[in-house]
Coordinates of C-alpha atoms in Angstrom, one line a residue:
G256 CA 35.4 -48.9 31.5
A257 CA 38.2 -49.7 34.0
E258 CA 38.9 -46.0 34.6
A259 CA 35.2 -45.0 35.0
G260 CA 35.2 -45.9 38.7
P261 CA 38.1 -43.6 39.9
V262 CA 36.9 -40.8 37.6
E263 CA 33.4 -41.0 39.0
R264 CA 34.7 -41.1 42.6
A265 CA 36.9 -38.1 42.0
L266 CA 34.1 -36.1 40.4
A267 CA 31.7 -37.0 43.3
A268 CA 34.2 -36.0 45.9
G269 CA 34.9 -32.7 44.2
Y270 CA 31.2 -32.0 43.7
A271 CA 30.4 -32.7 47.3
A272 CA 33.3 -31.0 49.0
G273 CA 34.8 -28.5 46.5
L274 CA 31.7 -26.5 45.5
D275 CA 29.1 -24.4 47.2
E276 CA 25.4 -25.0 46.5
D277 CA 25.3 -22.4 43.7
G278 CA 28.3 -23.9 42.0
R279 CA 26.8 -27.4 42.2
R280 CA 23.5 -26.2 40.8
L281 CA 25.2 -24.5 37.9
L282 CA 27.3 -27.6 37.2
R283 CA 24.2 -29.8 37.2
R284 CA 22.4 -27.5 34.7
L285 CA 25.3 -26.9 32.3
P286 CA 24.4 -30.0 30.2
L287 CA 21.1 -28.2 29.3
A288 CA 23.4 -25.8 27.2
G289 CA 24.5 -28.7 25.0
R290 CA 28.1 -29.0 23.8
A291 CA 28.5 -25.3 22.8
S292 CA 30.7 -22.9 24.8
L293 CA 28.8 -20.5 26.9
G294 CA 29.3 -17.2 28.8
A295 CA 28.1 -15.3 31.8
A296 CA 24.6 -14.5 30.5
A297 CA 23.7 -18.1 29.7
A298 CA 25.1 -19.2 33.1
G299 CA 23.1 -16.6 34.9
A300 CA 20.0 -17.7 33.0
L301 CA 20.4 -21.3 34.0
L302 CA 20.6 -20.1 37.7
G303 CA 18.0 -17.4 37.4
A304 CA 20.7 -15.0 38.6
P305 CA 22.5 -11.9 37.2
G306 CA 25.3 -12.5 34.6
T307 CA 27.9 -11.3 37.0
E308 CA 27.1 -14.2 39.3
G309 CA 27.2 -16.5 36.4
A310 CA 30.7 -15.2 35.4
R311 CA 32.0 -15.7 39.0
L312 CA 30.8 -19.3 39.1
L313 CA 32.1 -20.2 35.7
R314 CA 35.5 -19.0 36.8
E315 CA 35.3 -21.1 39.9
L316 CA 34.3 -24.3 38.0
A317 CA 37.1 -23.7 35.5
G318 CA 39.5 -23.3 38.5
A319 CA 38.3 -26.6 39.8
G320 CA 39.2 -28.2 36.5
L321 CA 35.6 -29.0 35.6
L322 CA 35.3 -26.5 32.7
D323 CA 37.6 -25.8 29.7
H324 CA 38.4 -22.1 29.2
V325 CA 37.8 -21.4 25.5
R326 CA 38.7 -17.7 25.3
G327 CA 37.7 -14.5 26.9
E328 CA 34.7 -15.2 29.2
R329 CA 33.6 -18.3 27.4
Y330 CA 33.8 -21.9 28.8
R331 CA 32.9 -25.4 27.7
L332 CA 32.0 -28.4 29.9
H333 CA 34.5 -31.3 29.9
D334 CA 33.1 -34.3 28.1
A335 CA 34.0 -36.5 31.1
V336 CA 32.0 -34.2 33.4
R337 CA 28.9 -33.9 31.2
G338 CA 27.4 -37.3 31.9
F339 CA 28.1 -37.0 35.6
A340 CA 26.4 -33.5 35.8
A341 CA 23.4 -34.7 33.8
A342 CA 22.9 -37.6 36.2
R343 CA 23.0 -35.3 39.2
L344 CA 20.5 -33.0 37.5
V345 CA 17.9 -35.8 37.1
E346 CA 18.5 -37.1 40.7
E347 CA 18.6 -33.9 42.6
E348 CA 16.2 -31.5 40.8
D349 CA 12.5 -32.0 39.9
Q350 CA 11.2 -31.7 36.4
A351 CA 9.6 -28.3 37.0
E352 CA 13.0 -26.7 38.1
I353 CA 14.7 -28.3 35.1
A354 CA 12.0 -27.0 32.6
A355 CA 12.2 -23.5 34.2
A356 CA 16.0 -23.4 33.9
H357 CA 15.7 -24.5 30.3
E358 CA 13.1 -21.9 29.4
R359 CA 15.2 -19.1 31.0
L360 CA 18.2 -20.3 28.9
I361 CA 16.1 -20.2 25.7
R362 CA 14.7 -16.8 26.6
N363 CA 18.2 -15.5 27.3
Y364 CA 19.4 -16.7 23.9
A365 CA 16.3 -15.3 22.3
E366 CA 16.9 -11.8 23.8
L367 CA 20.6 -11.9 22.9
A368 CA 20.0 -13.0 19.4
D369 CA 17.2 -10.6 18.9
A370 CA 19.4 -7.8 20.3
V371 CA 22.1 -8.6 17.8
I372 CA 19.7 -8.6 14.8
R373 CA 18.1 -5.4 16.1
M374 CA 21.6 -3.8 15.8
V375 CA 21.4 -4.7 12.1
D376 CA 17.8 -4.3 11.2
G377 CA 16.6 -1.7 13.7
K378 CA 13.2 -1.5 15.4
M379 CA 11.2 -3.7 13.0
S380 CA 8.0 -5.4 14.1
T381 CA 9.8 -8.7 14.0
R382 CA 12.2 -7.4 16.7
V383 CA 10.4 -7.8 20.1
N384 CA 13.1 -6.7 22.5
R385 CA 13.2 -3.1 21.4
A386 CA 14.5 -1.7 24.7
A387 CA 17.5 -4.0 24.8
R388 CA 20.9 -2.4 25.3
F389 CA 23.9 -4.5 24.6
G390 CA 26.6 -3.4 27.1
G391 CA 25.2 -5.7 29.7
H392 CA 25.6 -8.7 27.4
G393 CA 29.2 -7.7 26.7
F394 CA 28.7 -6.6 23.1
G395 CA 31.2 -3.7 22.7
S396 CA 30.4 -3.3 19.0
L397 CA 28.2 -4.6 16.2
D398 CA 31.1 -6.7 15.0
A399 CA 31.5 -8.3 18.4
A400 CA 27.8 -9.0 18.6
L401 CA 27.7 -10.7 15.2
R402 CA 30.8 -12.8 16.1
W403 CA 28.9 -13.9 19.2
L404 CA 25.9 -15.0 17.1
D405 CA 28.3 -16.8 14.7
E406 CA 29.6 -18.9 17.7
E407 CA 26.1 -19.5 19.2
S408 CA 24.1 -20.2 16.0
S409 CA 24.8 -24.0 16.0
F410 CA 23.7 -24.3 19.7
I411 CA 20.6 -22.2 19.1
T412 CA 19.6 -24.4 16.2
A413 CA 20.1 -27.5 18.4
T414 CA 18.1 -25.9 21.2
L415 CA 15.1 -25.6 18.9
R416 CA 14.9 -29.4 18.8
H417 CA 14.1 -29.5 22.5
T418 CA 11.5 -26.9 23.4
E419 CA 8.7 -29.1 24.8
G420 CA 7.0 -27.2 27.6
V421 CA 8.7 -23.9 26.8
D422 CA 6.6 -20.8 26.3
Q423 CA 5.9 -20.7 22.5
Q424 CA 6.4 -16.9 22.2
T425 CA 9.9 -17.3 23.7
V426 CA 10.6 -20.0 21.1
L427 CA 9.2 -17.8 18.3
D428 CA 11.5 -14.9 19.4
L429 CA 14.5 -17.2 19.2
L430 CA 13.4 -18.6 15.9
G431 CA 12.8 -15.2 14.3
A432 CA 16.2 -13.9 15.3
L433 CA 17.9 -17.1 14.0
C434 CA 16.0 -17.0 10.7
D435 CA 17.0 -13.4 10.1
Y436 CA 20.6 -14.3 11.0
C437 CA 20.5 -17.2 8.4
L438 CA 19.3 -14.8 5.7
L439 CA 21.9 -12.2 6.6
R440 CA 24.7 -14.8 6.5
G441 CA 23.3 -16.6 3.5
D442 CA 23.1 -19.8 5.6
L443 CA 20.2 -21.2 3.7
Y444 CA 21.0 -24.8 4.6
R445 CA 20.4 -24.0 8.3
L446 CA 17.2 -22.2 7.4
G447 CA 16.0 -25.3 5.7
E448 CA 16.7 -27.3 8.9
I449 CA 14.7 -24.8 10.9
N450 CA 11.8 -25.1 8.4
E451 CA 11.7 -28.8 8.8
L452 CA 11.7 -28.4 12.6
T453 CA 8.8 -26.0 12.6
D454 CA 6.9 -28.3 10.2
A455 CA 7.3 -31.1 12.7
V456 CA 6.1 -28.9 15.6
G457 CA 3.1 -27.7 13.5
Q458 CA 2.6 -24.3 15.3
G459 CA 0.8 -21.8 13.1
L460 CA 2.7 -18.7 14.2
L461 CA 6.0 -20.5 14.1
S462 CA 5.2 -22.0 10.7
R463 CA 4.2 -18.6 9.1
S464 CA 7.3 -16.9 10.4
V465 CA 9.7 -19.5 9.0
Q466 CA 7.8 -19.9 5.7
W467 CA 8.1 -16.2 5.1
R468 CA 11.9 -16.4 5.5
T469 CA 12.0 -19.6 3.4
G470 CA 10.3 -17.7 0.6
I471 CA 13.0 -14.9 0.9
A472 CA 15.7 -17.5 0.8
A473 CA 14.3 -19.1 -2.4
R474 CA 14.3 -15.7 -4.0
Q475 CA 18.0 -15.2 -3.0
L476 CA 18.8 -18.5 -4.7
G477 CA 17.1 -17.4 -7.9
E478 CA 14.1 -19.9 -7.4
L479 CA 11.7 -17.1 -8.1
D480 CA 8.6 -19.3 -8.9
K481 CA 9.0 -21.2 -5.7
A482 CA 9.5 -17.9 -3.8
R483 CA 6.4 -16.3 -5.3
T484 CA 4.2 -19.4 -4.5
T485 CA 5.6 -19.6 -0.9
L486 CA 5.2 -15.9 -0.2
A487 CA 1.7 -15.7 -1.7
S488 CA 0.7 -18.6 0.6
V489 CA 2.2 -16.8 3.7
V490 CA 0.4 -13.6 2.8
S491 CA -2.9 -15.5 2.9
L492 CA -2.1 -17.2 6.2
Y493 CA -1.3 -13.9 7.9
Q494 CA -4.5 -12.4 6.5
E495 CA -6.6 -15.3 7.7
A496 CA -5.0 -14.8 11.2
H497 CA -5.7 -11.0 11.0
Q498 CA -2.1 -10.2 11.6
D499 CA -1.5 -7.0 9.6
A500 CA 2.2 -6.6 10.5
G501 CA 3.1 -10.1 9.3
A502 CA 0.8 -9.8 6.2
A503 CA 2.5 -6.5 5.3
L504 CA 6.0 -7.9 5.6
A505 CA 5.0 -10.9 3.5
L506 CA 3.4 -8.6 0.9
C507 CA 6.6 -6.6 0.8
S508 CA 8.7 -9.8 0.2
L509 CA 6.2 -10.9 -2.5
G510 CA 6.4 -7.5 -4.2
I511 CA 10.2 -7.8 -4.3
T512 CA 9.9 -11.3 -5.8
L513 CA 7.5 -10.1 -8.5
H514 CA 9.9 -7.2 -9.2
H515 CA 12.7 -9.8 -9.7
Q516 CA 10.5 -11.7 -12.1
G517 CA 9.9 -8.5 -14.1
N518 CA 6.2 -8.3 -13.1
L519 CA 6.6 -4.6 -12.3
S520 CA 2.9 -3.5 -12.3
E521 CA 1.9 -6.3 -10.0
A522 CA 5.0 -5.8 -7.8
A523 CA 4.1 -2.1 -7.3
A524 CA 0.5 -3.0 -6.4
K525 CA 1.6 -5.5 -3.7
L526 CA 4.1 -3.0 -2.3
R527 CA 1.5 -0.3 -2.1
E528 CA -0.9 -2.7 -0.4
A529 CA 1.8 -3.4 2.2
L530 CA 2.3 0.4 2.7
V531 CA -1.4 0.8 3.5
L532 CA -1.1 -1.9 6.2
Q533 CA 2.1 -0.2 7.6
E534 CA 0.5 3.2 8.1
P535 CA 0.4 2.8 12.0
E536 CA 3.4 4.5 13.6
S537 CA 4.2 1.3 15.3
L538 CA 5.1 -0.2 11.9
A539 CA 7.2 2.8 10.7
A540 CA 10.4 0.7 10.7
D541 CA 8.8 -1.9 8.5
R542 CA 7.5 0.8 6.2
G543 CA 11.1 1.9 5.5
W544 CA 11.9 -1.5 3.8
T545 CA 8.7 -1.3 1.7
L546 CA 9.4 2.2 0.6
H547 CA 12.9 1.4 -0.8
A548 CA 11.6 -1.8 -2.4
L549 CA 8.9 0.3 -4.2
A550 CA 11.5 2.9 -5.2
A551 CA 13.4 0.1 -7.0
V552 CA 10.3 -0.9 -9.0
E553 CA 9.5 2.7 -10.0
R554 CA 13.1 3.2 -11.1
D555 CA 12.8 0.3 -13.5
R556 CA 9.4 1.6 -14.7
G557 CA 11.1 4.9 -15.5
N558 CA 9.5 6.9 -12.8
L559 CA 12.7 8.4 -11.4
A560 CA 11.2 11.4 -9.6
E561 CA 8.9 9.2 -7.6
A562 CA 11.7 6.7 -6.9
L563 CA 13.8 9.6 -5.4
E564 CA 10.9 10.8 -3.3
L565 CA 10.3 7.2 -2.0
L566 CA 14.0 6.8 -1.2
D567 CA 14.1 10.1 0.7
R568 CA 11.2 8.8 2.9
A569 CA 12.8 5.3 3.3
L570 CA 16.1 6.7 4.5
A571 CA 14.3 8.9 7.1
R572 CA 12.4 5.8 8.4
H573 CA 15.6 3.7 8.5
R574 CA 17.5 6.3 10.4
E575 CA 14.7 6.8 12.9
S576 CA 14.5 3.0 13.5
E577 CA 18.3 2.7 13.7
S578 CA 18.3 0.2 10.8
L579 CA 21.9 0.1 9.5
H580 CA 21.0 -2.7 7.1
G581 CA 17.9 -0.9 5.8
E582 CA 20.0 2.2 5.2
A583 CA 22.5 0.2 3.2
W584 CA 19.8 -1.1 0.8
A585 CA 18.3 2.4 0.5
H586 CA 21.7 3.9 -0.4
F587 CA 22.2 1.0 -2.8
Q588 CA 18.9 1.8 -4.6
L589 CA 19.7 5.5 -4.6
G590 CA 23.0 4.8 -6.3
Q591 CA 21.2 3.1 -9.1
V592 CA 18.7 6.0 -9.6
C593 CA 21.7 8.4 -9.8
L594 CA 23.2 6.2 -12.6
R595 CA 19.9 6.6 -14.4
T596 CA 20.1 10.4 -14.1
G597 CA 23.7 10.4 -15.2
E598 CA 25.2 11.5 -11.9
V599 CA 28.1 9.1 -11.8
A600 CA 30.0 10.7 -8.9
R601 CA 27.0 10.8 -6.7
A602 CA 26.1 7.3 -7.6
E603 CA 29.5 6.0 -6.6
E604 CA 29.3 7.9 -3.3
E605 CA 25.9 6.3 -2.5
L606 CA 27.1 2.8 -3.6
R607 CA 30.4 3.1 -1.5
R608 CA 28.3 4.1 1.5
A609 CA 26.1 1.0 0.9
L610 CA 29.2 -1.2 0.6
E611 CA 30.6 0.1 3.9
Q612 CA 27.3 -0.5 5.7
Y613 CA 26.9 -4.0 4.2
G614 CA 30.5 -4.7 5.5
R615 CA 29.5 -3.5 9.0
T616 CA 26.4 -5.8 9.0
H617 CA 28.4 -8.8 7.6
D618 CA 26.1 -8.9 4.6
G619 CA 28.1 -10.7 1.9
R620 CA 25.2 -10.7 -0.6
G621 CA 24.7 -7.0 -0.3
Q622 CA 28.5 -6.4 -0.7
A623 CA 28.5 -8.4 -3.9
W624 CA 25.6 -6.3 -5.3
A625 CA 27.3 -3.0 -4.4
L626 CA 30.4 -4.2 -6.2
T627 CA 28.4 -5.0 -9.3
Q628 CA 26.8 -1.5 -9.4
L629 CA 30.1 0.3 -8.6
A630 CA 31.6 -1.5 -11.6
R631 CA 28.6 -0.5 -13.7
A632 CA 29.2 3.1 -12.6
R633 CA 32.7 2.9 -14.1
L634 CA 31.1 1.7 -17.3
V635 CA 28.7 4.7 -17.4
A636 CA 31.8 6.9 -16.8
G637 CA 33.4 5.5 -19.9
D638 CA 36.1 3.4 -18.1
P639 CA 35.5 -0.2 -19.4
E640 CA 38.8 -1.5 -18.1
A641 CA 38.0 -0.6 -14.4
A642 CA 34.4 -1.9 -15.0
M643 CA 35.8 -5.3 -16.2
E644 CA 38.0 -5.7 -13.2
G645 CA 35.2 -4.8 -10.8
L646 CA 32.6 -7.0 -12.5
R647 CA 34.9 -10.1 -12.4
Q648 CA 35.5 -9.5 -8.6
A649 CA 31.7 -9.1 -8.1
L650 CA 31.0 -12.2 -10.1
S651 CA 33.1 -14.4 -7.8
R652 CA 31.4 -12.8 -4.7
H653 CA 27.9 -13.6 -6.1
R654 CA 28.9 -17.2 -6.8
E655 CA 30.2 -17.5 -3.2
Q656 CA 26.8 -16.3 -2.0
E657 CA 25.0 -18.7 -4.4
D658 CA 23.1 -15.6 -5.7
A659 CA 22.1 -16.6 -9.2
R660 CA 20.3 -13.3 -9.9
G661 CA 23.3 -11.3 -8.9
E662 CA 25.5 -13.5 -11.1
A663 CA 23.1 -13.0 -14.1
W664 CA 23.1 -9.2 -13.8
T665 CA 26.9 -9.1 -13.4
L666 CA 27.3 -11.2 -16.6
Y667 CA 24.9 -8.8 -18.3
Y668 CA 27.1 -5.8 -17.4
L669 CA 30.2 -7.7 -18.3
G670 CA 28.8 -8.1 -21.8
H671 CA 28.5 -4.3 -21.9
A672 CA 32.1 -3.8 -20.8
L673 CA 33.4 -6.2 -23.4
E674 CA 31.4 -4.5 -26.1
E675 CA 32.9 -1.1 -25.1
R676 CA 36.4 -2.7 -25.5
G677 CA 35.5 -3.9 -29.0
E678 CA 35.3 -7.6 -28.0
R679 CA 32.0 -8.3 -29.6
D680 CA 32.3 -12.1 -29.8
Q681 CA 33.0 -12.4 -26.1
A682 CA 30.3 -9.8 -25.3
V683 CA 27.7 -11.9 -27.1
R684 CA 28.8 -15.0 -25.2
E685 CA 28.4 -13.2 -21.8
L686 CA 25.1 -11.7 -22.7
E687 CA 23.8 -15.1 -23.9
R688 CA 24.9 -16.6 -20.6
A689 CA 23.0 -13.9 -18.8
R690 CA 20.0 -14.5 -21.0
T691 CA 20.0 -18.2 -20.2
M692 CA 20.1 -17.5 -16.5
F693 CA 17.3 -14.9 -16.6
S694 CA 15.2 -17.4 -18.7
R695 CA 15.8 -20.2 -16.2
M696 CA 14.7 -18.1 -13.2
R697 CA 11.8 -16.6 -15.2
D698 CA 13.0 -13.0 -14.7
V699 CA 11.1 -11.3 -17.6
Y700 CA 12.7 -7.9 -17.2
G701 CA 16.2 -9.3 -17.0
L702 CA 15.5 -11.5 -20.0
A703 CA 14.1 -8.6 -22.0
C704 CA 17.2 -6.5 -21.2
A705 CA 19.6 -9.3 -22.2
R706 CA 17.7 -10.0 -25.4
H707 CA 17.8 -6.3 -26.3
H708 CA 21.6 -6.0 -25.9
S709 CA 22.4 -9.4 -27.3
G710 CA 20.3 -8.5 -30.4
R711 CA 22.2 -5.1 -30.7
V712 CA 25.6 -6.6 -30.4
T713 CA 24.8 -9.6 -32.7
R714 CA 23.6 -7.1 -35.3
D715 CA 26.7 -5.0 -35.1
Q716 CA 28.9 -8.2 -35.1
R717 CA 27.3 -9.4 -38.4
A718 CA 27.5 -5.9 -39.9
A719 CA 31.2 -5.7 -39.1
Q720 CA 31.7 -9.0 -40.9
T721 CA 29.6 -8.3 -44.0
G722 CA 29.8 -4.5 -44.3
N723 CA 26.0 -4.0 -44.2
L724 CA 22.9 -4.7 -42.1
R725 CA 21.4 -7.3 -44.4
N726 CA 22.4 -10.4 -42.4
S727 CA 20.4 -9.3 -39.3
G728 CA 17.6 -11.9 -39.2
F729 CA 18.6 -13.5 -35.9
A730 CA 19.4 -10.1 -34.2
R731 CA 16.0 -8.8 -35.4
Q732 CA 14.2 -11.8 -33.8
L733 CA 16.0 -11.2 -30.5
L734 CA 15.0 -7.5 -30.6
M735 CA 11.4 -8.4 -31.5
D736 CA 11.2 -10.8 -28.5
A737 CA 12.7 -8.1 -26.3
R738 CA 10.1 -5.5 -27.5
A739 CA 7.3 -8.0 -26.7
D740 CA 8.7 -8.6 -23.2
F741 CA 9.1 -4.9 -22.4
H742 CA 5.5 -4.2 -23.7
R743 CA 4.0 -7.1 -21.7
I744 CA 5.6 -5.9 -18.4
G745 CA 5.0 -2.2 -19.1
V746 CA 8.5 -0.9 -19.3
A747 CA 8.2 1.9 -21.8
H748 CA 11.9 2.8 -21.6
G749 CA 13.0 -0.6 -22.8
E750 CA 10.3 -0.9 -25.5
A751 CA 11.1 2.5 -26.9
W752 CA 14.9 1.9 -27.3
T753 CA 14.1 -1.6 -28.8
C754 CA 11.9 0.1 -31.3
L755 CA 14.8 2.4 -32.3
E756 CA 17.2 -0.6 -32.7
L757 CA 14.6 -2.4 -34.8
A758 CA 14.2 0.8 -36.9
I759 CA 18.0 0.7 -37.6
V760 CA 17.7 -2.9 -38.8
D761 CA 14.7 -2.2 -41.0
A762 CA 16.3 1.0 -42.4
G763 CA 19.5 -0.9 -43.2
N764 CA 17.4 -3.5 -45.1
G765 CA 15.5 -1.0 -47.3
R766 CA 12.3 -1.0 -45.3
S767 CA 12.1 2.8 -44.7
A768 CA 8.3 3.0 -44.1
Q769 CA 8.5 0.4 -41.3
A770 CA 11.5 2.1 -39.9
L771 CA 9.7 5.4 -39.8
D772 CA 6.7 3.8 -38.0
L773 CA 9.1 2.4 -35.4
C774 CA 10.7 5.8 -34.8
E775 CA 7.3 7.4 -34.3
E776 CA 6.3 4.6 -31.9
A777 CA 9.5 5.1 -30.0
A778 CA 8.9 8.8 -29.7
R779 CA 5.4 8.2 -28.4
L780 CA 6.7 5.7 -25.8
F781 CA 9.5 8.1 -24.7
A782 CA 6.8 10.8 -24.2
T783 CA 4.7 8.6 -21.9
Y784 CA 7.3 9.1 -19.1
G785 CA 8.9 12.3 -20.3
D786 CA 12.3 11.1 -21.6
H787 CA 13.6 14.0 -23.7
R788 CA 17.0 12.3 -24.4
G789 CA 15.3 9.2 -26.0
T790 CA 12.9 11.5 -27.9
D791 CA 15.8 13.4 -29.4
W792 CA 17.2 10.2 -30.9
A793 CA 13.8 9.0 -32.2
R794 CA 13.4 12.4 -33.9
F795 CA 16.9 12.4 -35.4
L796 CA 16.6 8.9 -36.8
R797 CA 13.2 9.8 -38.3
A798 CA 14.8 12.8 -40.0
T799 CA 17.4 10.5 -41.6
L800 CA 14.6 8.4 -43.0
L801 CA 12.3 11.1 -44.4
P802 CA 12.1 11.3 -48.2
G803 CA 13.2 14.6 -49.6
R804 CA 15.8 17.0 -48.3
D805 CA 13.4 19.8 -47.1
P806 CA 11.4 17.8 -44.6
A807 CA 14.5 16.3 -43.1
R808 CA 16.2 19.8 -42.9
A809 CA 13.1 21.1 -41.1
E810 CA 13.1 18.3 -38.6
L811 CA 16.8 18.9 -37.8
T812 CA 16.2 22.6 -37.4
A813 CA 13.3 22.0 -35.0
L814 CA 15.5 19.5 -33.1
A815 CA 18.3 21.9 -32.8
A816 CA 15.9 24.6 -31.4
A817 CA 14.5 22.2 -28.8
R818 CA 17.7 21.9 -26.7
H819 CA 17.5 20.7 -23.0
P820 CA 20.0 19.8 -20.3
A821 CA 19.5 16.0 -20.7
R822 CA 20.5 15.9 -24.4
D823 CA 23.1 13.4 -25.4
P824 CA 26.1 15.5 -26.6
R825 CA 26.7 13.0 -29.4
L826 CA 23.3 13.7 -30.9
D827 CA 24.2 17.3 -31.5
D828 CA 27.3 16.1 -33.4
C829 CA 25.3 13.7 -35.5
A830 CA 22.6 16.3 -36.3
E831 CA 25.2 18.8 -37.4
A832 CA 27.0 16.3 -39.5
Y833 CA 23.8 15.0 -41.2
A834 CA 22.8 18.6 -42.0
L835 CA 26.0 18.8 -44.0
V836 CA 25.2 15.5 -45.8
L837 CA 21.8 17.0 -46.8
D838 CA 23.4 20.2 -48.0
R839 CA 25.7 18.1 -50.2
G840 CA 22.7 16.5 -51.8
T841 CA 23.5 12.8 -51.7
P842 CA 21.7 10.8 -54.5
R843 CA 18.7 8.8 -53.3
E844 CA 20.0 5.6 -54.8
T845 CA 22.8 5.5 -52.2
G846 CA 20.1 4.4 -49.7
W847 CA 20.0 5.1 -46.0
Q848 CA 23.3 6.5 -44.9
A849 CA 23.1 7.1 -41.1
W850 CA 24.4 3.6 -40.3
D851 CA 27.4 3.9 -42.7
L852 CA 28.3 7.3 -41.2
G853 CA 28.0 6.1 -37.6
M854 CA 25.1 8.4 -36.9
V855 CA 23.1 6.0 -34.7
P856 CA 22.8 5.9 -30.9
G857 CA 25.5 3.8 -29.1
R858 CA 25.1 1.5 -26.2
G859 CA 25.7 4.3 -23.7
A860 CA 22.9 6.5 -25.1
R861 CA 20.2 4.6 -23.2
E862 CA 22.1 4.5 -19.9
V863 CA 20.7 7.9 -18.9
M864 CA 17.0 8.7 -18.8
G865 CA 16.4 12.3 -19.9
V866 CA 13.6 12.9 -17.3
T867 CA 13.1 15.8 -15.0
V868 CA 13.9 14.8 -11.3
E869 CA 15.0 18.0 -9.7
A870 CA 11.8 18.6 -7.8
A871 CA 12.1 15.3 -6.0
R872 CA 15.8 15.3 -5.3
P873 CA 16.5 14.1 -1.7

């Protein structure tokens, strides 16, 4: 209090004598920018002048000791000066001038933030400032642009609390860019803050825009029921407002959420509905995101040729719209399709490309997923040690991102790697942890996959302890539940392989007739989507179960004659070895021998789908 008088007098003297009118005007208006540091563009916006003029005046104010130089071209107002400047603003400018300066500042930040996100996402319909170029704002690279947004995001959030009288479209532009930034950075706490702000304002367009991103955030956290409910509501709101672009984006997000819940048929329907709305050329950039999302659904349904065709189109759209982030996700999905076709080298190439692009866009969540799939590729290649190392690294990254779904799938693959290393007890523990997480988030597809493999490994674990398959009751129940889940969500690939695993259990327990029926049902399911590799195994196991040597020999001969490029090499070995067993004439009382002789499909048999995809290769 005693020092306030001299400080006030010194500031007043410097303000009156040491600054020209433009300098005084900028000083008065700096408190509108809050306590954040600011640069030339914001200073220019406060004055309604070019950024070069803003930069010159900031240097003058810093030279006069009124601003702190933070770094580069960024400055912050002294705390001691802020109150003085704010008082001058109220005394010397009318409310209309203050409001206009404030709106220009918000518009400037909206344009800058939008420009940064556009560098990541491309020309999506949510990006309004499509013609923006970044050199004038001092962004020499994407990395520099994202660093700028890191520094400004706190101020931008604070600015949204004081937008009375500001053009609502300007506020919406700023809000959209900030929401997309929050999703990219995984800053879901700040997204929640923004949601509360828009609820308080009660603006329809603002509310829909933020609710849409809130639904996406809930999905990223593994809150899939909440995400589905929120996004379904947002779709309805956009449809009621006759906003096709917004409705299509919300439908795409809803389709992805339904995919994550294992509702694959409904997910595909929603995504195709979005594609119809995105047919106009003005929405081509948005269409790229829906195409790669639909490709992921069709991959899991076993439609690999269609998935590849969709990804080819998605990549073309992303490149045309300059969406580095969209490209990253398309390459990520393409890598997974390549794993399904057995092309490990190409899969790793696509996944590494995705990882590099996620790194450039500062997407930690995407990087974690790419690491998981790269580790899975090592598993498919028969290198469980490298897979284990990669999966543990990915697991910690998913936990940093609070991505429960990413963590669950990584645990699932970790269970596979442990099984490959012969550590069945630990494999079961990791698969059960994954099963619990999938169950909690209501991911039916993930749950079915985890039940399937947990049932397999549990069966093999008990058989190793007892020397036979007779203590397989719990494993059989897990496999039965997995079969029901796969059947309910229409995943023929999963159901067919589960039928074969159940056939092994029944055959090992003397129920040959039931086992034969399961093999025939598996063959029928494999045929529905043209999986020759799976069909081979169904036919071979059926041959091992047929009564009498001649029918079995005939089946093996027919199987040998029906060779194809997708055949599992191990199956040929098993067929040849079993033919020798038949020639030896093993007595019937010895029972089913395929299990004891190791002539059953291993875990890796189902990794590759034996479907024809060449015609649709990108």
